[in-house]
PDB file of C-alpha atoms in Angstrom:
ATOM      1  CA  UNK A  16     -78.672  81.226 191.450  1.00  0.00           C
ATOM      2  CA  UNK A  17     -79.004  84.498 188.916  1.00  0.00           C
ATOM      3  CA  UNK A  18     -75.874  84.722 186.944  1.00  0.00           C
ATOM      4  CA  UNK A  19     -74.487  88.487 186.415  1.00  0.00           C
ATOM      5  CA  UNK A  20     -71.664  89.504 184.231  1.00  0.00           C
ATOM      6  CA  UNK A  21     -71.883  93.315 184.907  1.00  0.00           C
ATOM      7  CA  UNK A  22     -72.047  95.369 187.517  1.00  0.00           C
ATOM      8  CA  UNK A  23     -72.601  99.243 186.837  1.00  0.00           C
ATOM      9  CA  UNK A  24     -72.550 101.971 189.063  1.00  0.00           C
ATOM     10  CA  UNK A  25     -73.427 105.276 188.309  1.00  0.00           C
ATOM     11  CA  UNK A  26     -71.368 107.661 189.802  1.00  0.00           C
ATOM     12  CA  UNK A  27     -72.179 111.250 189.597  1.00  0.00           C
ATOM     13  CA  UNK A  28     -69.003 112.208 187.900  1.00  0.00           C
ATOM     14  CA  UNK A  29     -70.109 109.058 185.060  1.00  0.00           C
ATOM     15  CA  UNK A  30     -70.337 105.196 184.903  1.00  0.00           C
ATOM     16  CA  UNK A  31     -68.071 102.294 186.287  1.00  0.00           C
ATOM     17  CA  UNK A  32     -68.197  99.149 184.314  1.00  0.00           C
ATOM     18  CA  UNK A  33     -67.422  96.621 186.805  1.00  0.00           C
ATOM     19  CA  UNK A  34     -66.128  92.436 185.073  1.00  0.00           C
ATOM     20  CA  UNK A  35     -68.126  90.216 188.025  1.00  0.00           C
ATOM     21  CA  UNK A  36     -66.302  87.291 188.575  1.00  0.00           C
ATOM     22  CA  UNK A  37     -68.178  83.976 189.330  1.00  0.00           C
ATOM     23  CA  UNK A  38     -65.393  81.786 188.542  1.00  0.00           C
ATOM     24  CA  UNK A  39     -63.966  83.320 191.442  1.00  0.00           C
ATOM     25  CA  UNK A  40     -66.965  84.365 193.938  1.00  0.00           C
ATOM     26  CA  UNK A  41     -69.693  82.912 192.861  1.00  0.00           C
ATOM     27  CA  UNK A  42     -72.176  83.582 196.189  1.00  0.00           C
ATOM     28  CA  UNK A  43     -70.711  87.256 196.687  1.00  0.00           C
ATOM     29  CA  UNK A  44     -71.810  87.868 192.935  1.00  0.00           C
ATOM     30  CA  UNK A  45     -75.077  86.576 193.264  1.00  0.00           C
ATOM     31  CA  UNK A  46     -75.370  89.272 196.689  1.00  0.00           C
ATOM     32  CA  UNK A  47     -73.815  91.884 195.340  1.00  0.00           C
ATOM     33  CA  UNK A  48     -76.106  91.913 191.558  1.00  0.00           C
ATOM     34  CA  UNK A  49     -79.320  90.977 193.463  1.00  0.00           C
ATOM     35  CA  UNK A  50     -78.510  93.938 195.718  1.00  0.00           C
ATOM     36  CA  UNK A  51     -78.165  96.230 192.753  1.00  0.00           C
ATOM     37  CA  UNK A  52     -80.856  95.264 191.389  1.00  0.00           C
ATOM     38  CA  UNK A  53     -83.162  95.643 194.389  1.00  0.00           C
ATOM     39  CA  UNK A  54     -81.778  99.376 194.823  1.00  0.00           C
ATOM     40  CA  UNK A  55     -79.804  98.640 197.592  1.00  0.00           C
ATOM     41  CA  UNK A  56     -76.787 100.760 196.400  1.00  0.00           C
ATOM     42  CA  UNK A  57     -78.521 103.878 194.816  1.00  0.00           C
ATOM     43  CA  UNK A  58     -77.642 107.037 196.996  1.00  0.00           C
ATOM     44  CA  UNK A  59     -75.098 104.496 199.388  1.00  0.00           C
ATOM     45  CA  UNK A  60     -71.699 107.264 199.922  1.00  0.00           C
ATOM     46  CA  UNK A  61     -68.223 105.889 199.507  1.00  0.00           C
ATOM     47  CA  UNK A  62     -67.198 106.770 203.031  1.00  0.00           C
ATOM     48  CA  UNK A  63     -63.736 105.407 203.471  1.00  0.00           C
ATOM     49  CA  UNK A  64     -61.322 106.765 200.419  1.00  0.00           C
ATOM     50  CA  UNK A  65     -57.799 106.387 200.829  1.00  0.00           C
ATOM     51  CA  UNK A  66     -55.648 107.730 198.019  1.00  0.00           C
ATOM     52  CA  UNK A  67     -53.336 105.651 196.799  1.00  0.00           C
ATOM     53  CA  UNK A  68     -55.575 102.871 198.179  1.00  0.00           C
ATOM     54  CA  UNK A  69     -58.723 102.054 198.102  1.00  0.00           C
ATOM     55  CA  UNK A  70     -62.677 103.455 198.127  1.00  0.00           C
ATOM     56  CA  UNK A  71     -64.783 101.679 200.399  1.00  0.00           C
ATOM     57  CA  UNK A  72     -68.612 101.815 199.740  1.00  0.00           C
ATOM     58  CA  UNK A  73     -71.497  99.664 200.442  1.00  0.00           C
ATOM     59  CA  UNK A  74     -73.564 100.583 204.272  1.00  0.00           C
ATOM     60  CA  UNK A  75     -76.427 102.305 204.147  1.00  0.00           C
ATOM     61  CA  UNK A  76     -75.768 104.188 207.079  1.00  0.00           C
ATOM     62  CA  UNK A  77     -72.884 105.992 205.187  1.00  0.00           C
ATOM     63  CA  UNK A  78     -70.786 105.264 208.383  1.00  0.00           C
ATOM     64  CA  UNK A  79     -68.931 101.589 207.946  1.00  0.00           C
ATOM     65  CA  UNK A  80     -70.634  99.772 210.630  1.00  0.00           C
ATOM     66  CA  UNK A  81     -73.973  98.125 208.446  1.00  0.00           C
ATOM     67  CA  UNK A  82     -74.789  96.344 205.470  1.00  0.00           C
ATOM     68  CA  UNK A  83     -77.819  94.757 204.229  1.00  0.00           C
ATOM     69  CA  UNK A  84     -80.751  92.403 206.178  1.00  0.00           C
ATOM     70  CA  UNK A  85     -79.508  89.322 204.495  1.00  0.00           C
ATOM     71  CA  UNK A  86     -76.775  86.912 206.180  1.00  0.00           C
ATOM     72  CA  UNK A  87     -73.167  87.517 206.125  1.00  0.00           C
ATOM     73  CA  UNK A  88     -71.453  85.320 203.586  1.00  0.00           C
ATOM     74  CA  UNK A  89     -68.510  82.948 204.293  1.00  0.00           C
ATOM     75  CA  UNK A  90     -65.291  83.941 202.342  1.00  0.00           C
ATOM     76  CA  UNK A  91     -64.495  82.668 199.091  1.00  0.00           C
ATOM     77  CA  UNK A  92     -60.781  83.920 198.792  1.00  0.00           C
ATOM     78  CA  UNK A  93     -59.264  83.232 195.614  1.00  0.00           C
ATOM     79  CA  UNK A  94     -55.689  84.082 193.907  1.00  0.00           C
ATOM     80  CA  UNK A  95     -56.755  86.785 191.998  1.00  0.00           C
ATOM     81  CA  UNK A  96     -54.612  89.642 192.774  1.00  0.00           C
ATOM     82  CA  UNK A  97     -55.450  92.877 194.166  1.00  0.00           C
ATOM     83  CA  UNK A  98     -54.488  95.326 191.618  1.00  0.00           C
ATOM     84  CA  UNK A  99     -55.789  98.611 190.447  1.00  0.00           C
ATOM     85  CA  UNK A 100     -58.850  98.051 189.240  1.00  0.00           C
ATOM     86  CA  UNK A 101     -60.021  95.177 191.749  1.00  0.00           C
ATOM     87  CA  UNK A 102     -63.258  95.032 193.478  1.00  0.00           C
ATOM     88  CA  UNK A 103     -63.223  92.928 196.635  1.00  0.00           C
ATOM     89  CA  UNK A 104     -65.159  92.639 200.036  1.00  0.00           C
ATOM     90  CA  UNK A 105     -64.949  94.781 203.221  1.00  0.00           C
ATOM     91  CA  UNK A 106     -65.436  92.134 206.373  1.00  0.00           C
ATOM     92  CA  UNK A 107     -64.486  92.453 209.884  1.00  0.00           C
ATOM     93  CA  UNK A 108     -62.207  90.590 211.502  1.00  0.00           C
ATOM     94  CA  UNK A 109     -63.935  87.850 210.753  1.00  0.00           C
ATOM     95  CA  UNK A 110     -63.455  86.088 207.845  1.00  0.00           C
ATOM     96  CA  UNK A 111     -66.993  85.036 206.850  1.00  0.00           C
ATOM     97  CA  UNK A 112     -68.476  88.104 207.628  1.00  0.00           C
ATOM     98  CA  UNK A 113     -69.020  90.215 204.312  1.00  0.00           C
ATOM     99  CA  UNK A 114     -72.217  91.188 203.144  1.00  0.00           C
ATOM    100  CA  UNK A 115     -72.826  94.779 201.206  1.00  0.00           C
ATOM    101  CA  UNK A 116     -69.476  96.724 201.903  1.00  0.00           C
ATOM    102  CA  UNK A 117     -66.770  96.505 199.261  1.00  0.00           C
ATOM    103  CA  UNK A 118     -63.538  98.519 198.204  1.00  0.00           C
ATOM    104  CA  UNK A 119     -62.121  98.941 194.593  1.00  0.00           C
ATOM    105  CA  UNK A 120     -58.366  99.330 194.632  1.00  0.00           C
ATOM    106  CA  UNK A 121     -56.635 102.253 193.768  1.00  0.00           C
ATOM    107  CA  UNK A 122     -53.460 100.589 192.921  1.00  0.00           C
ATOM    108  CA  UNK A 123     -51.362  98.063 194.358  1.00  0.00           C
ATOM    109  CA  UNK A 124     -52.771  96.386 197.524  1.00  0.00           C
ATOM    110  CA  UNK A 125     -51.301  92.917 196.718  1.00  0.00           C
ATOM    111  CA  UNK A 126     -50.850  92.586 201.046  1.00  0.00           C
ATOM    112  CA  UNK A 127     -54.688  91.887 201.013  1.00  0.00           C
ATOM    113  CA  UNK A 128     -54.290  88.865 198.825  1.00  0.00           C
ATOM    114  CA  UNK A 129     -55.960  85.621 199.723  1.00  0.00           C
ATOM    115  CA  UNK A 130     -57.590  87.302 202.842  1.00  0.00           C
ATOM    116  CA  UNK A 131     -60.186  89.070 201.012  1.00  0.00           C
ATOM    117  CA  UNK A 132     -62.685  88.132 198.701  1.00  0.00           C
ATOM    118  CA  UNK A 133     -61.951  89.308 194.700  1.00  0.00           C
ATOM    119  CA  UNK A 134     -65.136  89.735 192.997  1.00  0.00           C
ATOM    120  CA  UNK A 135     -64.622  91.874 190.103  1.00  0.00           C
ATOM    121  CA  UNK A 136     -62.855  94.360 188.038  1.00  0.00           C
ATOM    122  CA  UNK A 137     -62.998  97.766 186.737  1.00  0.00           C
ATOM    123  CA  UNK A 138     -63.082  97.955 183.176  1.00  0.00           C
ATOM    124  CA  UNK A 139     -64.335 100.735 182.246  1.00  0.00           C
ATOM    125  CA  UNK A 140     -64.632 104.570 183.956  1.00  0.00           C
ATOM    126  CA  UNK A 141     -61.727 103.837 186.815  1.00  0.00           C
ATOM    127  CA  UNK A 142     -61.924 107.569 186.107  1.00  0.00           C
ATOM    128  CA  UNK A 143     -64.686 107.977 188.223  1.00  0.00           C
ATOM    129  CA  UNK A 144     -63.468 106.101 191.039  1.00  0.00           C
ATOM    130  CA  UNK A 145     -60.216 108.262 191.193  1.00  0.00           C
ATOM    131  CA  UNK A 146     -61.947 110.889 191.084  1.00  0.00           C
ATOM    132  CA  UNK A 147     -64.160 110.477 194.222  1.00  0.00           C
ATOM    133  CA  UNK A 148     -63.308 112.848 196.982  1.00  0.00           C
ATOM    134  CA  UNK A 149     -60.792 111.348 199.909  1.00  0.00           C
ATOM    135  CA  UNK A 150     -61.180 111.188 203.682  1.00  0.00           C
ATOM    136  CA  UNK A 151     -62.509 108.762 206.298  1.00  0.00           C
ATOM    137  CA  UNK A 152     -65.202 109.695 205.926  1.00  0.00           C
ATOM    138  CA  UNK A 153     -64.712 112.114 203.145  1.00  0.00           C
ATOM    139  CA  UNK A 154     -66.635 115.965 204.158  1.00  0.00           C
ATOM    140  CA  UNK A 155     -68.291 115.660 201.081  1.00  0.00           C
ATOM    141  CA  UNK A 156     -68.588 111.920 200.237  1.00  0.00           C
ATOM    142  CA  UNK A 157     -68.818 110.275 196.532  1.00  0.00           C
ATOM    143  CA  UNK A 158     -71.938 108.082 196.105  1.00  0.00           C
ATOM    144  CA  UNK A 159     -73.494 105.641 194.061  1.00  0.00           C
ATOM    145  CA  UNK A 160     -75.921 106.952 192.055  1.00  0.00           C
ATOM    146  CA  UNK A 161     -77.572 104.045 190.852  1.00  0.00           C
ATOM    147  CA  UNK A 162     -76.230 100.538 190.533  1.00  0.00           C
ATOM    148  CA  UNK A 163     -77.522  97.682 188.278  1.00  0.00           C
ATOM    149  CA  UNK A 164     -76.132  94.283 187.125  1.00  0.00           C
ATOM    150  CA  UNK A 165     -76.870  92.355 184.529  1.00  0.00           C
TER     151      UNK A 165
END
């Protein structure tokens, strides 16, 4: 299993610095920095930003309904809170079925506790995220630039 600390995403507005959190998820991790690192992110919209909420990112297909070739992951909910700043999983209904899609919080979402898997957390450039444009989808969507982890 590669171990990752960072997570970076380029934004076009700058860079989010993203604390991974293997303590707390240690298979998403591994997904989500070997998916960086393979290019799976770079040019990937966020399509779903809520104000006050959350920005959901992570399908290919821009529209909410994909996610990558490899297989879903079962949960690993943890206690960590969701906060401003946090960076969890997007799933269906189903609880083991995340695998590319992923929201970073906005602000208080502490409802989504225990029910979603916590993998990370902004540290630096939550700038960036605030600053993507809102809608679901949004007309003219954020996107990942580029998105490495190390």
């Amino acid at each position: 299993m590669t171990e990752f600390s960072t997570l970076t995403l380029t934004l076009e507005t700058g860079d989010v610095v993203i604390k991974l959190r293997p303590d707390l998820a240690p298979n998403h991790v591994t997904q989500i920095g070997e998916l960086a690192n393979e290019g799976f992110y770079d040019g990937v919209v966020f399509h779903r930003v809520i104000d006050g909420f959350m920005a959901q990112g992570g399908d290919p297909s821009g529209r909410g309904i994909g996610g990558s070739k490899r297989p879903n992951l079962k949960a690993e909910f943890n206690d960590a809170p969701h906060v401003r700043g946090t960076c969890s999983m997007a799933r269906t209904q189903d609880p083991n079925s995340a695998n590319s899609q992923f929201f970073i919080c906005f602000d208080d979402a502490r409802f989504l506790d225990r029910q979603y898997t916590v993998w990370g957390e902004v540290t630096e450039g939550m700038e960036h995220v605030d600053a993507l444009p809102k809608g679901e989808p949004p007309r003219n969507p954020g996107k990942i630039v580029r998105a490495r982890a190390e």
